[in-house]
Each structure stands twice: as structure tokens, then as C-alpha cells.
Short mmCIF file of C-alpha atoms in Angstrom, two decimals:
data_model
loop_
_atom_site.label_atom_id
_atom_site.label_comp_id
_atom_site.label_asym_id
_atom_site.label_seq_id
_atom_site.Cartn_x
_atom_site.Cartn_y
_atom_site.Cartn_z
CA MET A 3 0.00 0.00 0.00
CA THR A 4 1.40 3.37 -1.06
CA THR A 5 1.14 6.23 1.42
CA ILE A 6 0.79 9.77 0.09
CA PRO A 7 2.54 12.33 2.28
CA VAL A 8 0.21 14.80 3.99
CA ASN A 9 2.32 17.75 2.84
CA SER A 10 1.97 16.62 -0.77
CA MET A 11 -1.81 16.35 -0.43
CA VAL A 12 -2.04 19.82 1.10
CA HIS A 13 0.16 21.27 -1.62
CA HIS A 14 -1.90 19.56 -4.33
CA GLN A 15 -5.16 20.84 -2.80
CA THR A 16 -3.81 24.37 -2.50
CA THR A 17 -2.67 24.29 -6.11
CA LEU A 18 -6.12 23.15 -7.27
CA GLU A 19 -7.76 25.93 -5.28
CA LEU A 20 -5.56 28.57 -6.88
CA GLU A 21 -5.80 27.31 -10.45
CA PRO A 22 -9.22 28.83 -11.32
CA LYS A 23 -8.01 32.28 -10.27
CA ASP A 24 -4.64 31.97 -11.97
CA LEU A 25 -6.15 30.68 -15.19
CA PHE A 26 -8.60 33.57 -15.63
CA ASP A 27 -8.10 35.10 -19.05
CA TYR A 28 -8.17 38.87 -18.65
CA SER A 29 -7.93 39.30 -22.42
CA LYS A 30 -11.64 38.42 -22.55
CA ARG A 31 -12.27 41.92 -21.27
CA SER A 32 -10.35 43.45 -24.14
CA GLN A 33 -13.28 44.33 -26.39
CA TRP A 34 -15.50 46.27 -23.99
CA LEU A 35 -12.52 47.55 -22.00
CA ARG A 36 -10.89 48.94 -25.13
CA ALA A 37 -14.09 50.70 -26.19
CA ALA A 38 -14.77 52.14 -22.73
CA VAL A 39 -11.25 53.32 -21.89
CA LEU A 40 -10.57 54.64 -25.39
CA GLY A 41 -13.89 56.47 -25.44
CA ALA A 42 -13.36 58.06 -22.03
CA ASN A 43 -9.81 59.13 -22.84
CA ASP A 44 -10.85 60.55 -26.19
CA GLY A 45 -13.74 62.47 -24.65
CA LEU A 46 -11.54 63.87 -21.94
CA VAL A 47 -8.54 64.81 -24.07
CA SER A 48 -10.32 66.05 -27.20
CA THR A 49 -12.86 68.18 -25.32
CA ALA A 50 -10.23 69.63 -22.98
CA SER A 51 -7.94 70.35 -25.94
CA LEU A 52 -10.74 72.13 -27.81
CA MET A 53 -11.56 74.24 -24.78
CA MET A 54 -7.88 75.00 -24.18
CA GLY A 55 -7.46 76.00 -27.82
CA VAL A 56 -10.41 78.37 -27.73
CA GLY A 57 -9.22 79.70 -24.39
CA ALA A 58 -5.84 80.49 -25.90
CA VAL A 59 -7.36 83.22 -28.08
CA LYS A 60 -10.65 84.00 -26.37
CA GLN A 61 -11.07 84.22 -22.61
CA ASP A 62 -14.87 84.36 -22.65
CA ILE A 63 -16.29 81.52 -20.57
CA LYS A 64 -19.34 81.18 -22.82
CA ALA A 65 -17.18 80.48 -25.87
CA MET A 66 -15.24 77.79 -24.01
CA ILE A 67 -18.37 76.07 -22.71
CA LEU A 68 -20.11 76.11 -26.10
CA THR A 69 -16.98 74.72 -27.72
CA GLY A 70 -16.74 71.96 -25.14
CA PHE A 71 -20.41 71.04 -25.49
CA ALA A 72 -20.17 70.92 -29.28
CA GLY A 73 -17.09 68.73 -28.95
CA LEU A 74 -18.94 66.39 -26.58
CA VAL A 75 -21.93 65.90 -28.89
CA ALA A 76 -19.90 65.60 -32.09
CA GLY A 77 -17.33 63.31 -30.52
CA ALA A 78 -19.89 60.98 -28.90
CA CYS A 79 -21.74 60.61 -32.21
CA SER A 80 -18.51 60.03 -34.10
CA MET A 81 -17.28 57.43 -31.61
CA ALA A 82 -20.61 55.59 -31.64
CA ILE A 83 -20.86 55.49 -35.42
CA GLY A 84 -17.22 54.51 -35.87
CA GLU A 85 -17.41 51.73 -33.29
CA PHE A 86 -20.72 50.47 -34.69
CA VAL A 87 -19.38 50.24 -38.25
CA SER A 88 -16.12 48.65 -37.14
CA VAL A 89 -17.69 46.01 -34.90
CA TYR A 90 -20.48 45.27 -37.39
CA SER A 91 -17.85 44.60 -40.06
CA GLN A 92 -16.12 42.22 -37.67
CA LEU A 93 -19.45 40.54 -36.92
CA ASP A 94 -20.21 40.03 -40.63
CA ILE A 95 -16.81 38.42 -41.14
CA GLU A 96 -17.25 36.04 -38.21
CA VAL A 97 -20.79 35.04 -39.20
CA ALA A 98 -19.66 34.41 -42.77
CA GLN A 99 -16.85 32.22 -41.46
CA LEU A 100 -19.29 30.23 -39.32
CA LYS A 101 -21.49 29.63 -42.36
CA ARG A 102 -18.49 28.33 -44.29
CA ASP A 103 -17.35 26.13 -41.41
CA PHE A 104 -20.76 24.51 -40.85
CA ASN A 105 -21.88 24.55 -44.51
CA ARG A 106 -25.04 26.42 -43.59
CA ARG A 107 -26.52 29.52 -45.12
CA ASP A 108 -29.34 29.95 -42.61
CA ILE A 109 -27.26 30.86 -39.55
CA GLU A 110 -28.70 33.96 -37.95
CA VAL A 111 -26.81 36.45 -35.83
CA ALA A 112 -29.26 35.81 -33.00
CA GLU A 113 -28.16 32.15 -32.91
CA THR A 114 -24.50 32.93 -32.42
CA ASP A 115 -23.42 33.52 -28.87
CA GLY A 116 -20.10 35.10 -27.98
CA LEU A 117 -19.84 37.24 -31.12
CA PRO A 118 -19.18 40.99 -30.99
CA ASN A 119 -22.22 43.20 -30.41
CA PRO A 120 -22.04 46.41 -32.49
CA TRP A 121 -24.89 48.11 -30.62
CA GLN A 122 -23.27 47.43 -27.28
CA ALA A 123 -19.90 48.67 -28.49
CA ALA A 124 -21.44 51.84 -29.97
CA ALA A 125 -23.36 52.62 -26.79
CA ALA A 126 -20.31 51.98 -24.60
CA SER A 127 -18.12 54.26 -26.73
CA ALA A 128 -20.65 57.10 -26.79
CA LEU A 129 -21.31 56.89 -23.06
CA ALA A 130 -17.63 56.66 -22.15
CA PHE A 131 -16.79 59.60 -24.43
CA SER A 132 -19.54 61.71 -22.88
CA LEU A 133 -18.42 60.90 -19.34
CA GLY A 134 -14.86 61.84 -20.18
CA ALA A 135 -15.91 65.07 -21.88
CA MET A 136 -17.98 66.12 -18.87
CA VAL A 137 -14.84 66.52 -16.75
CA PRO A 138 -13.42 69.67 -18.41
CA LEU A 139 -16.92 71.04 -19.00
CA LEU A 140 -17.88 70.82 -15.34
CA ALA A 141 -14.47 72.04 -14.20
CA ALA A 142 -14.72 75.22 -16.27
CA SER A 143 -18.44 75.95 -16.06
CA PHE A 144 -18.55 77.78 -12.74
CA ILE A 145 -15.27 79.70 -12.73
CA LYS A 146 -15.24 83.12 -14.37
CA PRO A 147 -11.62 84.28 -13.79
CA TYR A 148 -9.74 83.12 -16.88
CA LYS A 149 -6.45 82.02 -15.29
CA VAL A 150 -8.14 80.20 -12.43
CA ARG A 151 -10.49 78.49 -14.89
CA ILE A 152 -7.59 77.21 -16.99
CA LEU A 153 -5.69 75.95 -13.94
CA VAL A 154 -8.71 74.21 -12.43
CA MET A 155 -9.59 72.59 -15.74
CA ALA A 156 -6.00 71.41 -16.27
CA GLY A 157 -5.91 69.96 -12.77
CA ALA A 158 -9.23 68.17 -13.17
CA VAL A 159 -8.21 66.74 -16.54
CA THR A 160 -4.87 65.53 -15.15
CA ALA A 161 -6.58 63.79 -12.23
CA ALA A 162 -9.14 62.18 -14.54
CA LEU A 163 -6.42 61.00 -16.94
CA ALA A 164 -4.60 59.37 -14.05
CA VAL A 165 -7.79 57.63 -12.92
CA PHE A 166 -8.59 56.36 -16.42
CA GLY A 167 -5.04 55.14 -16.91
CA TRP A 168 -5.02 53.31 -13.59
CA LEU A 169 -8.51 51.88 -14.12
CA GLY A 170 -7.67 50.50 -17.55
CA ALA A 171 -4.54 48.85 -16.19
CA ALA A 172 -6.30 47.45 -13.12
CA LEU A 173 -9.15 45.89 -15.07
CA GLY A 174 -6.77 44.33 -17.56
CA ARG A 175 -4.14 43.39 -14.95
CA ALA A 176 -1.49 45.45 -16.77
CA PRO A 177 1.29 47.54 -15.14
CA ALA A 178 -0.57 50.42 -13.48
CA VAL A 179 2.26 52.95 -13.18
CA LYS A 180 3.32 52.74 -16.83
CA SER A 181 -0.25 52.90 -18.05
CA THR A 182 -1.08 55.92 -15.88
CA ILE A 183 2.04 57.84 -16.91
CA ARG A 184 1.44 57.08 -20.58
CA VAL A 185 -2.15 58.31 -20.47
CA VAL A 186 -1.33 61.48 -18.50
CA VAL A 187 1.66 62.44 -20.65
CA GLY A 188 -0.29 61.77 -23.86
CA GLY A 189 -3.19 63.92 -22.70
CA TRP A 190 -0.92 66.78 -21.69
CA MET A 191 0.87 66.66 -25.06
CA ALA A 192 -2.44 66.90 -26.92
CA MET A 193 -3.61 69.86 -24.85
CA ALA A 194 -0.26 71.65 -25.03
CA ILE A 195 0.01 71.28 -28.81
CA THR A 196 -3.56 72.47 -29.35
CA TYR A 197 -3.13 75.42 -27.01
CA GLY A 198 0.23 76.41 -28.50
CA LEU A 199 -0.78 76.21 -32.15
CA THR A 200 -4.07 78.01 -31.59
CA ARG A 201 -2.34 80.77 -29.66
CA LEU A 202 0.24 81.09 -32.45
CA ILE A 203 -2.48 81.43 -35.08
CA GLY A 204 -4.32 83.90 -32.89
CA ALA A 205 -1.16 85.99 -32.50
CA LYS A 206 -0.98 86.28 -36.30
CA GLY A 207 -4.33 88.02 -36.33
CA LEU A 208 -6.34 85.15 -37.84
CA HIS A 209 -8.90 84.80 -35.02
#
């Protein structure tokens, strides 16, 4: 009769208990996570950059708010349409491949589980973009002094960029520090370039 050491049994049991957690595939989150994080970052950076650009040549708070609101609406629609078309194209390709694999022409999209959902992706992108765009809008809406408004908006955008960068990394189990730094630096570059070029054009008397 063979005796199994107690330590070996405990180690084997512990390993089995840990396997389900260790084997979780975080890449399964990639589709909705990509749409949500990308949409939020785009809404935040593009709207803030537009408002910064307008603020570089015109200090009127009304002009900045209207610009930001127009950027929110236009960007959310653009993101939704772009994501819908992209994901629907992917869906058509996958359904066509399924029909070839199973030699059936009557496969319906409703019968295929686990395939990309273009409506879901479009809604997620539009919502995420709008949430991101609300940050600079709300930060600038109630502050009339120009310099204070710019500083508060820049601070709010920086904090939101850091949160989005960390959240994307945490959900995907990626390095949080690198992701956060990358998102913050990228956002600041976009705002700085927009502000600088717009101010340069304004200084030439083209505004």
C-alpha cells in the first residue's frame, strides 16, 4: 500500500484551489474595455484640448463652454458610429466564417453567442466619451476668472487622466504605473500642442 505524504496532499489541494483564479483570461475583457477606456480618454482629451485651444485666443467663458459642449456631442456621435461600423464589419466576417465552417446559409446572428455586439460597443463608446468630456466642461463651467479656470480645468483633466489610466490597467491586470504615466503624458501633449498652435495662429491676427 502506497502512502501519500500529507504535505503533498495539502500542496496539491492548494494548487487546485488557486488554479481557477490563476487561469482567468483577462484578455476576454479586451473588447468592452478597449471601447470604454478609449472612449473616455478621447472624450476627456479632445474636449479639454478644444476648450484649451479656444481659451488660448478667447477668454470668454461662454465660448469655451459652447466649444466643449459641441465637442462632446460631435465626438460621442462620431465614436458611436465609428465603433458600430467597425464592430459590425467584424461581426459580418465572423458570421460568414461560421457559415463556411458549418456549410449552412441559414445561420442567424441571434443564434451565435459570444460574437461581438455592435450596438453594445457603440453605446459603450458614446457613453464613455460623454463621461470623459464632462470633466473639463464641469471644471470650467462655474469659474469666471480666466487664469483660475484654466488651472482648475487642467488639474481636473490631469486627475481624470490618471484615474482612467489606472482603471484600464487594473481591469486588464497590466502595469498600473506605466499605463497611468502614458495616459497622463499623452493627454498633456495633446492639450499643449492644441493650445500652442491656436495661440500662435491667434497671435498672427487670424482669429
